[in-house]
């Protein structure tokens, strides 16, 4: 039976890859997309999520999330990485669909209750909505099968600052709230996602197999890889968010170790994720190694099926 997923997302180029992958993979049943700021603003994220579903002919509810971090002031979107609208140079067609009326934390809480113990929440943006869901329902985490978070890093430093990964940096207080709360979390952070690098040729080949959806990804990733090159990474772009989605259904590609994780909440290293055995909290399973070709082949073979 397919794994039931909710994807909390800030689309975003690698979010688009991840959502197309989830749509394509028959082992995944997407119950909803919830949106959050990060790569773009929350209204843009909601529009972009609806757009992705419509171009891929997928009928999935979209619930709009919170608009700003739990404690910090709002950040400007990461338009240097993802473009002004989130998808690089892509011409966005205004989606016909609308988000549901229920907001993201309410949707998360209700859906987790209705499918108690069955859903994996794959969080590929800042953890703002997830932290708010815990505020609404203290049993929220227990109602989930688990949470797979794309975020953080243990041994390889950050990508938005020297110390912090972007999703944790954009709402460190939310991440700390979620880690402290004792959810069943798998962390798919930069330790593994920065190993899964794809050159332009990979997306060109994807566009040959899947001219429409692969073609859209090829156009977006050209922009994304330009950004990587501008910071001296010349081998292609990382599959950050798609790696988290793959981990939801093919955990065997990832090796993890348990860590009590806390988040730095102030100073130069704000947003850093630290393993601290003196923290009174449950362990997070931190992915520390990955079968790179396993993830890349799995992503490619699934997305290649989309027309
Ligand atoms: C994460 O930050 C965002 O820019 C990406 O979409 C991904 O979720 C990578 O650090
Ligand atoms: Ca993302």
Tab-separated table of C-alpha atoms and ligand atoms in Angstrom:
chain	number	residue	atom	x	y	z
A	1	UNK	CA	0.000	0.000	0.000
A	2	UNK	CA	1.188	3.505	-0.838
A	3	UNK	CA	2.652	5.655	1.958
A	4	UNK	CA	0.395	8.555	2.950
A	5	UNK	CA	2.278	11.836	2.850
A	6	UNK	CA	1.674	15.490	3.546
A	7	UNK	CA	4.338	17.774	2.118
A	8	UNK	CA	4.964	21.109	3.856
A	9	UNK	CA	6.734	23.182	1.242
A	10	UNK	CA	8.011	26.581	0.045
A	11	UNK	CA	8.185	26.028	-3.726
A	12	UNK	CA	11.039	26.769	-4.806
A	13	UNK	CA	12.938	24.911	-7.543
A	14	UNK	CA	14.008	21.842	-5.558
A	15	UNK	CA	10.554	21.785	-3.929
A	16	UNK	CA	9.107	21.554	-7.464
A	17	UNK	CA	11.378	18.567	-8.137
A	18	UNK	CA	10.233	16.951	-4.878
A	19	UNK	CA	6.521	17.513	-5.558
A	20	UNK	CA	6.754	16.129	-9.105
A	21	UNK	CA	8.618	13.115	-7.715
A	22	UNK	CA	5.883	12.502	-5.132
A	23	UNK	CA	3.176	12.805	-7.806
A	24	UNK	CA	5.024	10.355	-10.055
A	25	UNK	CA	5.890	7.705	-7.467
A	26	UNK	CA	3.112	5.077	-7.131
A	27	UNK	CA	4.422	4.250	-3.633
A	28	UNK	CA	3.305	7.724	-2.472
A	29	UNK	CA	-0.243	8.897	-1.776
A	30	UNK	CA	-0.166	12.708	-1.281
A	31	UNK	CA	-2.951	13.762	1.117
A	32	UNK	CA	-2.137	17.461	0.873
A	33	UNK	CA	0.403	20.186	0.316
A	34	UNK	CA	0.784	22.826	3.024
A	35	UNK	CA	2.696	25.977	2.196
A	36	UNK	CA	5.151	28.178	3.998
A	37	UNK	CA	7.462	31.139	3.307
A	38	UNK	CA	11.180	30.617	2.681
A	39	UNK	CA	12.241	30.467	-0.936
A	40	UNK	CA	9.222	32.721	-1.678
A	41	UNK	CA	6.471	34.389	0.358
A	42	UNK	CA	3.597	32.222	1.621
A	43	UNK	CA	1.075	33.574	-0.970
A	44	UNK	CA	3.617	32.823	-3.724
A	45	UNK	CA	4.255	29.377	-2.235
A	46	UNK	CA	0.511	28.630	-2.300
A	47	UNK	CA	0.162	29.812	-5.894
A	48	UNK	CA	3.266	27.827	-6.915
A	49	UNK	CA	2.002	24.646	-5.239
A	50	UNK	CA	-1.324	24.968	-7.097
A	51	UNK	CA	0.564	25.616	-10.344
A	52	UNK	CA	2.725	22.475	-9.963
A	53	UNK	CA	-0.299	20.292	-9.257
A	54	UNK	CA	-2.169	21.679	-12.254
A	55	UNK	CA	0.669	21.215	-14.736
A	56	UNK	CA	1.058	17.624	-13.523
A	57	UNK	CA	-2.729	16.986	-13.521
A	58	UNK	CA	-2.734	16.028	-9.859
A	59	UNK	CA	-5.777	16.525	-7.679
A	60	UNK	CA	-4.431	17.295	-4.203
A	61	UNK	CA	-5.668	19.852	-1.623
A	62	UNK	CA	-3.414	22.824	-0.947
A	63	UNK	CA	-3.579	24.595	2.394
A	64	UNK	CA	-1.929	27.957	2.876
A	65	UNK	CA	0.330	28.302	5.894
A	66	UNK	CA	1.660	30.935	8.225
A	67	UNK	CA	3.311	34.048	6.808
A	68	UNK	CA	6.177	34.716	9.176
A	69	UNK	CA	8.601	33.052	11.565
A	70	UNK	CA	7.596	32.164	15.100
A	71	UNK	CA	9.756	34.820	16.810
A	72	UNK	CA	11.957	36.528	14.239
A	73	UNK	CA	10.863	39.245	11.811
A	74	UNK	CA	10.130	38.155	8.226
A	75	UNK	CA	12.954	37.414	5.789
A	76	UNK	CA	13.039	38.509	2.172
A	77	UNK	CA	12.553	35.482	-0.141
A	78	UNK	CA	15.642	33.731	-1.576
A	79	UNK	CA	15.181	35.177	-5.062
A	80	UNK	CA	18.889	34.913	-5.896
A	81	UNK	CA	18.565	31.116	-5.579
A	82	UNK	CA	15.027	30.476	-6.871
A	83	UNK	CA	14.111	33.595	-8.892
A	84	UNK	CA	11.615	36.360	-8.110
A	85	UNK	CA	8.592	34.041	-8.361
A	86	UNK	CA	10.240	30.822	-7.175
A	87	UNK	CA	10.821	28.948	-10.410
A	88	UNK	CA	13.728	30.791	-12.027
A	89	UNK	CA	12.842	32.002	-15.534
A	90	UNK	CA	9.675	29.919	-15.860
A	91	UNK	CA	6.574	31.733	-17.116
A	92	UNK	CA	3.962	31.004	-14.469
A	93	UNK	CA	0.413	30.478	-15.634
A	94	UNK	CA	-1.966	31.691	-12.899
A	95	UNK	CA	-3.491	28.488	-11.452
A	96	UNK	CA	-7.263	27.962	-11.700
A	97	UNK	CA	-7.498	26.213	-8.335
A	98	UNK	CA	-7.787	27.778	-4.907
A	99	UNK	CA	-6.359	26.724	-1.560
A	100	UNK	CA	-8.785	25.137	0.905
A	101	UNK	CA	-10.196	27.459	3.570
A	102	UNK	CA	-8.551	25.627	6.489
A	103	UNK	CA	-5.039	26.961	7.157
A	104	UNK	CA	-1.973	24.716	7.191
A	105	UNK	CA	-1.628	24.069	10.954
A	106	UNK	CA	-5.378	23.264	11.192
A	107	UNK	CA	-5.202	20.986	8.130
A	108	UNK	CA	-2.144	19.196	9.544
A	109	UNK	CA	-3.800	18.610	12.921
A	110	UNK	CA	-7.132	17.394	11.492
A	111	UNK	CA	-5.625	15.144	8.825
A	112	UNK	CA	-3.127	13.570	11.238
A	113	UNK	CA	-6.021	12.797	13.627
A	114	UNK	CA	-8.167	11.306	10.867
A	115	UNK	CA	-5.355	8.999	9.691
A	116	UNK	CA	-3.777	8.406	13.077
A	117	UNK	CA	-0.413	6.608	12.850
A	118	UNK	CA	-0.443	6.467	9.052
A	119	UNK	CA	0.969	9.745	7.737
A	120	UNK	CA	4.543	10.803	7.164
A	121	UNK	CA	4.866	14.575	7.169
A	122	UNK	CA	7.676	15.578	4.831
A	123	UNK	CA	8.716	19.117	5.762
A	124	UNK	CA	10.852	20.713	3.047
A	125	UNK	CA	10.582	24.344	4.181
A	126	UNK	CA	10.918	26.181	7.526
A	127	UNK	CA	9.144	24.331	10.368
A	128	UNK	CA	6.738	27.181	11.210
A	129	UNK	CA	3.506	25.321	10.358
A	130	UNK	CA	4.677	22.153	12.103
A	131	UNK	CA	5.491	24.041	15.316
A	132	UNK	CA	2.066	25.734	15.143
A	133	UNK	CA	0.342	22.363	14.674
A	134	UNK	CA	1.995	21.158	17.901
A	135	UNK	CA	0.681	24.298	19.645
A	136	UNK	CA	-2.872	23.506	18.521
A	137	UNK	CA	-2.740	19.797	19.354
A	138	UNK	CA	-0.185	18.402	21.834
A	139	UNK	CA	-0.880	14.935	20.337
A	140	UNK	CA	-0.093	16.074	16.798
A	141	UNK	CA	3.269	14.263	16.601
A	142	UNK	CA	1.867	11.077	18.145
A	143	UNK	CA	-0.821	11.048	15.462
A	144	UNK	CA	1.832	10.977	12.735
A	145	UNK	CA	3.862	7.962	11.663
A	146	UNK	CA	6.844	10.306	11.552
A	147	UNK	CA	8.300	13.541	10.256
A	148	UNK	CA	11.025	13.663	7.633
A	149	UNK	CA	12.671	17.088	7.724
A	150	UNK	CA	14.866	18.525	5.004
A	151	UNK	CA	17.005	20.823	7.066
A	152	UNK	CA	20.066	21.350	9.198
A	153	UNK	CA	23.490	19.787	9.088
A	154	UNK	CA	25.800	18.132	11.590
A	155	UNK	CA	29.260	17.990	10.073
A	156	UNK	CA	29.299	20.083	6.914
A	157	UNK	CA	28.333	23.617	8.030
A	158	UNK	CA	25.550	25.713	6.520
A	159	UNK	CA	24.413	26.919	3.129
A	160	UNK	CA	22.778	30.260	3.988
A	161	UNK	CA	25.396	31.214	6.588
A	162	UNK	CA	28.611	29.422	7.509
A	163	UNK	CA	26.730	27.670	10.334
A	164	UNK	CA	23.077	27.395	9.272
A	165	UNK	CA	21.054	25.544	6.668
A	166	UNK	CA	18.348	27.716	5.029
A	167	UNK	CA	15.167	25.969	6.267
A	168	UNK	CA	16.297	25.982	9.904
A	169	UNK	CA	17.728	29.514	9.598
A	170	UNK	CA	14.408	30.879	8.310
A	171	UNK	CA	12.643	29.823	11.520
A	172	UNK	CA	15.095	28.531	14.147
A	173	UNK	CA	12.562	28.910	16.994
A	174	UNK	CA	10.072	26.697	15.174
A	175	UNK	CA	12.746	24.058	14.539
A	176	UNK	CA	13.822	24.123	18.194
A	177	UNK	CA	10.164	23.763	19.284
A	178	UNK	CA	9.698	20.726	17.048
A	179	UNK	CA	13.000	19.039	18.049
A	180	UNK	CA	12.286	19.657	21.739
A	181	UNK	CA	8.779	18.321	21.557
A	182	UNK	CA	9.730	14.689	21.005
A	183	UNK	CA	8.398	13.838	17.576
A	184	UNK	CA	9.646	10.843	15.598
A	185	UNK	CA	11.959	12.793	13.279
A	186	UNK	CA	14.344	11.811	10.531
A	187	UNK	CA	16.616	14.656	9.489
A	188	UNK	CA	17.690	14.720	5.857
A	189	UNK	CA	20.136	17.613	6.034
A	190	UNK	CA	23.092	18.954	4.111
A	191	UNK	CA	25.277	16.067	5.348
A	192	UNK	CA	23.485	13.928	2.783
A	193	UNK	CA	21.709	16.290	0.370
A	194	UNK	CA	24.952	18.041	-0.570
A	195	UNK	CA	26.260	14.671	-1.725
A	196	UNK	CA	23.392	14.232	-4.187
A	197	UNK	CA	24.600	16.548	-6.946
A	198	UNK	CA	23.158	16.581	-10.453
A	199	UNK	CA	24.741	18.311	-13.452
A	200	UNK	CA	22.844	20.078	-16.259
A	201	UNK	CA	23.098	16.912	-18.360
A	202	UNK	CA	20.978	14.957	-15.838
A	203	UNK	CA	18.058	17.368	-16.308
A	204	UNK	CA	18.565	17.503	-20.085
A	205	UNK	CA	18.185	13.721	-20.159
A	206	UNK	CA	15.128	13.962	-17.918
A	207	UNK	CA	13.591	16.419	-20.408
A	208	UNK	CA	14.135	13.888	-23.215
A	209	UNK	CA	12.290	11.170	-21.253
A	210	UNK	CA	9.561	13.506	-19.975
A	211	UNK	CA	9.271	16.468	-22.378
A	212	UNK	CA	6.598	18.349	-20.405
A	213	UNK	CA	7.419	17.965	-16.687
A	214	UNK	CA	11.080	17.056	-17.232
A	215	UNK	CA	11.235	20.029	-19.615
A	216	UNK	CA	9.894	22.361	-16.923
A	217	UNK	CA	12.490	21.034	-14.447
A	218	UNK	CA	15.236	21.410	-17.041
A	219	UNK	CA	14.322	25.068	-17.522
A	220	UNK	CA	14.173	25.769	-13.772
A	221	UNK	CA	17.370	23.916	-12.903
A	222	UNK	CA	19.358	25.805	-15.515
A	223	UNK	CA	18.727	28.906	-13.363
A	224	UNK	CA	19.354	26.976	-10.108
A	225	UNK	CA	22.680	25.615	-11.379
A	226	UNK	CA	23.711	29.138	-12.447
A	227	UNK	CA	23.293	30.133	-8.790
A	228	UNK	CA	25.416	27.170	-7.653
A	229	UNK	CA	28.110	28.145	-10.149
A	230	UNK	CA	28.020	31.736	-8.874
A	231	UNK	CA	29.097	30.439	-5.436
A	232	UNK	CA	31.834	28.224	-6.873
A	233	UNK	CA	29.978	24.879	-7.016
A	234	UNK	CA	30.591	23.790	-10.569
A	235	UNK	CA	29.297	20.210	-10.625
A	236	UNK	CA	25.566	20.955	-10.662
A	237	UNK	CA	22.863	21.452	-8.037
A	238	UNK	CA	21.953	19.477	-4.920
A	239	UNK	CA	18.726	17.470	-4.773
A	240	UNK	CA	17.873	18.781	-1.281
A	241	UNK	CA	14.091	18.409	-1.138
A	242	UNK	CA	13.822	15.407	-3.491
A	243	UNK	CA	16.245	13.500	-1.214
A	244	UNK	CA	13.864	14.021	1.732
A	245	UNK	CA	10.960	12.695	-0.349
A	246	UNK	CA	12.990	9.659	-1.410
A	247	UNK	CA	13.819	9.028	2.278
A	248	UNK	CA	10.086	8.810	3.058
A	249	UNK	CA	9.717	5.689	0.913
A	250	UNK	CA	13.263	4.356	0.377
A	251	UNK	CA	14.872	4.742	3.797
A	252	UNK	CA	17.388	2.019	2.869
A	253	UNK	CA	19.311	4.539	0.767
A	254	UNK	CA	20.205	6.490	3.921
A	255	UNK	CA	22.392	5.709	6.930
A	256	UNK	CA	21.505	7.591	10.122
A	257	UNK	CA	22.679	7.985	13.695
A	258	UNK	CA	20.592	9.186	16.687
A	259	UNK	CA	21.329	12.647	18.095
A	260	UNK	CA	19.740	14.959	20.624
A	261	UNK	CA	19.488	18.022	18.415
A	262	UNK	CA	19.158	21.611	19.476
A	263	UNK	CA	19.101	24.799	17.443
A	264	UNK	CA	21.192	27.902	18.124
A	265	UNK	CA	18.690	30.745	18.679
A	266	UNK	CA	20.857	33.872	18.698
A	267	UNK	CA	24.190	35.293	17.641
A	268	UNK	CA	26.311	34.671	14.545
A	269	UNK	CA	25.552	30.964	14.527
A	270	UNK	CA	21.761	31.334	14.726
A	271	UNK	CA	20.043	28.439	12.973
A	272	UNK	CA	22.903	25.982	13.474
A	273	UNK	CA	21.802	22.455	14.439
A	274	UNK	CA	23.963	20.979	17.192
A	275	UNK	CA	24.166	17.464	18.593
A	276	UNK	CA	24.069	17.908	22.370
A	277	UNK	CA	23.847	14.776	24.482
A	278	UNK	CA	23.029	16.859	27.554
A	279	UNK	CA	19.753	18.081	26.065
A	280	UNK	CA	16.689	16.543	27.696
A	281	UNK	CA	14.795	15.469	24.598
A	282	UNK	CA	14.161	12.548	22.282
A	283	UNK	CA	16.694	11.552	19.653
A	284	UNK	CA	16.403	12.679	16.052
A	285	UNK	CA	17.596	10.207	13.413
A	286	UNK	CA	20.150	12.270	11.519
A	287	UNK	CA	21.044	10.963	8.072
A	288	UNK	CA	24.812	11.012	7.735
A	289	UNK	CA	25.410	9.011	4.589
A	290	UNK	CA	23.521	8.266	1.414
A	291	UNK	CA	23.524	5.927	-1.563
A	292	UNK	CA	23.881	8.767	-4.073
A	293	UNK	CA	23.205	6.792	-7.240
A	294	UNK	CA	20.269	5.057	-5.526
A	295	UNK	CA	18.596	8.436	-4.853
A	296	UNK	CA	19.428	9.918	-8.259
A	297	UNK	CA	18.243	6.865	-10.195
A	298	UNK	CA	15.089	6.570	-8.115
A	299	UNK	CA	14.236	10.256	-8.651
A	300	UNK	CA	14.988	10.078	-12.373
A	301	UNK	CA	13.082	6.858	-13.099
A	302	UNK	CA	9.953	8.126	-11.321
A	303	UNK	CA	9.850	11.662	-12.747
A	304	UNK	CA	10.645	10.282	-16.227
A	305	UNK	CA	7.197	8.619	-16.150
A	306	UNK	CA	5.386	11.986	-16.004
A	307	UNK	CA	4.127	13.384	-19.308
B	1	LIG	C1	16.524	23.997	1.548
B	1	LIG	O1	16.347	25.415	1.516
B	1	LIG	C2	15.566	25.773	0.398
B	1	LIG	O2	16.208	26.765	-0.341
B	1	LIG	C3	15.406	24.554	-0.440
B	1	LIG	O3	14.156	24.509	-1.093
B	1	LIG	C4	15.561	23.429	0.532
B	1	LIG	O4	14.348	23.118	1.155
B	1	LIG	C5	17.975	23.675	1.287
B	1	LIG	O5	18.802	24.214	2.281
B	2	LIG	CA1	12.213	23.841	0.169
